[in-house]
PDB file of C-alpha atoms in Angstrom:
ATOM      1  CA  UNK A   1      89.768  -0.661  -1.118  1.00 37.00           C
ATOM      2  CA  UNK A   2      86.140  -1.769  -1.788  1.00 40.00           C
ATOM      3  CA  UNK A   3      83.558   0.302  -3.282  1.00 42.00           C
ATOM      4  CA  UNK A   4      79.886  -0.655  -3.414  1.00 44.00           C
ATOM      5  CA  UNK A   5      77.697   1.505  -6.022  1.00 46.00           C
ATOM      6  CA  UNK A   6      73.948   1.111  -6.046  1.00 46.00           C
ATOM      7  CA  UNK A   7      71.907   1.849  -9.336  1.00 44.00           C
ATOM      8  CA  UNK A   8      68.350   2.310 -10.009  1.00 39.00           C
ATOM      9  CA  UNK A   9      68.886   0.087 -13.208  1.00 40.00           C
ATOM     10  CA  UNK A  10      67.956  -3.677 -13.609  1.00 40.00           C
ATOM     11  CA  UNK A  11      70.463  -5.790 -15.318  1.00 45.00           C
ATOM     12  CA  UNK A  12      69.010  -8.972 -16.948  1.00 50.00           C
ATOM     13  CA  UNK A  13      65.740 -10.163 -17.871  1.00 49.00           C
ATOM     14  CA  UNK A  14      64.191 -13.909 -16.917  1.00 51.00           C
ATOM     15  CA  UNK A  15      63.799 -15.243 -20.374  1.00 52.00           C
ATOM     16  CA  UNK A  16      60.428 -17.096 -19.488  1.00 58.00           C
ATOM     17  CA  UNK A  17      58.399 -14.174 -17.819  1.00 60.00           C
ATOM     18  CA  UNK A  18      60.544 -10.985 -19.173  1.00 59.00           C
ATOM     19  CA  UNK A  19      60.796 -10.064 -15.508  1.00 58.00           C
ATOM     20  CA  UNK A  20      63.791  -8.101 -14.586  1.00 59.00           C
ATOM     21  CA  UNK A  21      66.224  -9.518 -11.808  1.00 66.00           C
ATOM     22  CA  UNK A  22      69.342  -7.848 -10.204  1.00 79.00           C
ATOM     23  CA  UNK A  23      72.980  -8.920 -11.413  1.00 84.00           C
ATOM     24  CA  UNK A  24      75.572  -7.311  -9.088  1.00 84.00           C
ATOM     25  CA  UNK A  25      79.238  -7.600 -10.019  1.00 86.00           C
ATOM     26  CA  UNK A  26      81.708  -7.777  -6.987  1.00 86.00           C
ATOM     27  CA  UNK A  27      85.513  -7.294  -8.014  1.00 85.00           C
ATOM     28  CA  UNK A  28      88.578  -6.675  -6.011  1.00 84.00           C
ATOM     29  CA  UNK A  29      92.232  -7.769  -5.358  1.00 85.00           C
ATOM     30  CA  UNK A  30      92.803 -11.163  -3.521  1.00 83.00           C
ATOM     31  CA  UNK A  31      91.953 -11.183   0.369  1.00 86.00           C
ATOM     32  CA  UNK A  32      90.413  -7.696  -0.258  1.00 86.00           C
ATOM     33  CA  UNK A  33      87.293  -8.910   1.774  1.00 86.00           C
ATOM     34  CA  UNK A  34      84.841  -9.867  -1.309  1.00 86.00           C
ATOM     35  CA  UNK A  35      83.464 -12.843   0.315  1.00 85.00           C
ATOM     36  CA  UNK A  36      82.855 -11.013   3.456  1.00 87.00           C
ATOM     37  CA  UNK A  37      80.959  -8.237   1.331  1.00 87.00           C
ATOM     38  CA  UNK A  38      79.064 -11.103  -0.565  1.00 88.00           C
ATOM     39  CA  UNK A  39      78.086 -12.455   2.688  1.00 89.00           C
ATOM     40  CA  UNK A  40      76.665  -9.366   4.014  1.00 88.00           C
ATOM     41  CA  UNK A  41      74.678  -8.544   1.018  1.00 87.00           C
ATOM     42  CA  UNK A  42      73.421 -12.127   0.242  1.00 89.00           C
ATOM     43  CA  UNK A  43      72.043 -12.129   4.005  1.00 89.00           C
ATOM     44  CA  UNK A  44      70.428  -8.459   3.435  1.00 88.00           C
ATOM     45  CA  UNK A  45      69.047  -8.646  -0.116  1.00 86.00           C
ATOM     46  CA  UNK A  46      68.604 -12.526  -0.429  1.00 89.00           C
ATOM     47  CA  UNK A  47      70.981 -12.582  -3.823  1.00 91.00           C
ATOM     48  CA  UNK A  48      72.571 -15.853  -4.736  1.00 93.00           C
ATOM     49  CA  UNK A  49      76.394 -15.705  -4.280  1.00 92.00           C
ATOM     50  CA  UNK A  50      78.120 -16.851  -7.673  1.00 93.00           C
ATOM     51  CA  UNK A  51      81.886 -17.613  -7.397  1.00 90.00           C
ATOM     52  CA  UNK A  52      83.292 -18.780 -10.920  1.00 90.00           C
ATOM     53  CA  UNK A  53      86.416 -19.820  -8.936  1.00 89.00           C
ATOM     54  CA  UNK A  54      84.330 -21.843  -6.280  1.00 91.00           C
ATOM     55  CA  UNK A  55      82.317 -23.464  -9.184  1.00 92.00           C
ATOM     56  CA  UNK A  56      85.619 -24.659 -10.912  1.00 92.00           C
ATOM     57  CA  UNK A  57      87.064 -25.917  -7.645  1.00 92.00           C
ATOM     58  CA  UNK A  58      84.046 -27.832  -6.875  1.00 92.00           C
ATOM     59  CA  UNK A  59      84.191 -29.424 -10.431  1.00 91.00           C
ATOM     60  CA  UNK A  60      87.851 -30.362  -9.887  1.00 92.00           C
ATOM     61  CA  UNK A  61      87.040 -31.796  -6.522  1.00 95.00           C
ATOM     62  CA  UNK A  62      84.028 -33.907  -8.042  1.00 94.00           C
ATOM     63  CA  UNK A  63      86.278 -35.143 -10.874  1.00 93.00           C
ATOM     64  CA  UNK A  64      83.502 -34.065 -13.190  1.00 90.00           C
ATOM     65  CA  UNK A  65      84.366 -33.758 -17.094  1.00 90.00           C
ATOM     66  CA  UNK A  66      84.583 -30.039 -16.585  1.00 89.00           C
ATOM     67  CA  UNK A  67      86.803 -30.627 -13.598  1.00 89.00           C
ATOM     68  CA  UNK A  68      88.951 -32.908 -15.392  1.00 92.00           C
ATOM     69  CA  UNK A  69      89.590 -30.135 -18.220  1.00 92.00           C
ATOM     70  CA  UNK A  70      89.998 -27.424 -15.864  1.00 91.00           C
ATOM     71  CA  UNK A  71      92.636 -29.544 -13.716  1.00 93.00           C
ATOM     72  CA  UNK A  72      94.597 -29.945 -17.034  1.00 94.00           C
ATOM     73  CA  UNK A  73      94.896 -26.522 -17.526  1.00 94.00           C
ATOM     74  CA  UNK A  74      95.871 -25.754 -13.717  1.00 91.00           C
ATOM     75  CA  UNK A  75      98.456 -28.444 -13.932  1.00 94.00           C
ATOM     76  CA  UNK A  76     100.145 -27.125 -16.941  1.00 95.00           C
ATOM     77  CA  UNK A  77     100.049 -23.471 -15.351  1.00 94.00           C
ATOM     78  CA  UNK A  78      97.764 -22.380 -17.896  1.00 95.00           C
ATOM     79  CA  UNK A  79      94.354 -20.044 -17.273  1.00 93.00           C
ATOM     80  CA  UNK A  80      91.107 -21.657 -18.026  1.00 92.00           C
ATOM     81  CA  UNK A  81      89.962 -20.041 -21.266  1.00 93.00           C
ATOM     82  CA  UNK A  82      87.413 -17.424 -21.282  1.00 91.00           C
ATOM     83  CA  UNK A  83      85.026 -19.059 -23.454  1.00 89.00           C
ATOM     84  CA  UNK A  84      84.733 -22.073 -20.835  1.00 88.00           C
ATOM     85  CA  UNK A  85      84.218 -19.670 -17.860  1.00 90.00           C
ATOM     86  CA  UNK A  86      81.595 -17.870 -19.728  1.00 89.00           C
ATOM     87  CA  UNK A  87      79.742 -20.913 -20.500  1.00 85.00           C
ATOM     88  CA  UNK A  88      79.846 -21.828 -16.909  1.00 88.00           C
ATOM     89  CA  UNK A  89      78.499 -18.464 -15.795  1.00 88.00           C
ATOM     90  CA  UNK A  90      75.793 -18.238 -18.368  1.00 86.00           C
ATOM     91  CA  UNK A  91      74.604 -21.852 -17.360  1.00 86.00           C
ATOM     92  CA  UNK A  92      74.655 -20.683 -13.925  1.00 89.00           C
ATOM     93  CA  UNK A  93      72.602 -17.590 -14.309  1.00 87.00           C
ATOM     94  CA  UNK A  94      69.818 -19.650 -16.136  1.00 86.00           C
ATOM     95  CA  UNK A  95      69.105 -21.359 -13.008  1.00 90.00           C
ATOM     96  CA  UNK A  96      65.739 -20.895 -11.266  1.00 91.00           C
ATOM     97  CA  UNK A  97      67.224 -19.555  -7.874  1.00 92.00           C
ATOM     98  CA  UNK A  98      69.108 -16.870  -9.770  1.00 90.00           C
ATOM     99  CA  UNK A  99      66.177 -16.045 -11.907  1.00 87.00           C
ATOM    100  CA  UNK A 100      64.026 -15.604  -8.792  1.00 87.00           C
ATOM    101  CA  UNK A 101      66.240 -13.691  -6.462  1.00 88.00           C
ATOM    102  CA  UNK A 102      69.151 -12.114  -8.585  1.00 88.00           C
ATOM    103  CA  UNK A 103      72.636 -12.844  -7.880  1.00 90.00           C
ATOM    104  CA  UNK A 104      76.324 -11.699  -6.968  1.00 90.00           C
ATOM    105  CA  UNK A 105      78.988 -12.253  -9.611  1.00 90.00           C
ATOM    106  CA  UNK A 106      82.195 -12.805  -7.011  1.00 88.00           C
ATOM    107  CA  UNK A 107      85.299 -11.560  -9.206  1.00 84.00           C
ATOM    108  CA  UNK A 108      83.757 -12.196 -12.603  1.00 78.00           C
TER     109      UNK A 108
END
């Protein structure tokens, strides 16, 4: 099951202007329909869809320095360390599109 809740509070503040922006966390089991839900919310509210898993897959495919680190963890059957994931998400959350429109964090 997927449960969607709505609150009146804002989460996050744009560093440059102090203006608030929405951050919506979307979580669920594999194949529960998170991507479908995110697509609908993205279209309706204009939020940026951020998927940590997709960011990692893109880096691995592009063979970036980060992608090479991630590939080593995956090849050895280990999880990518939380600190690395958090750094990636913090960087993504600081981008202008997220600061202007807010975002959906897909399974973070």
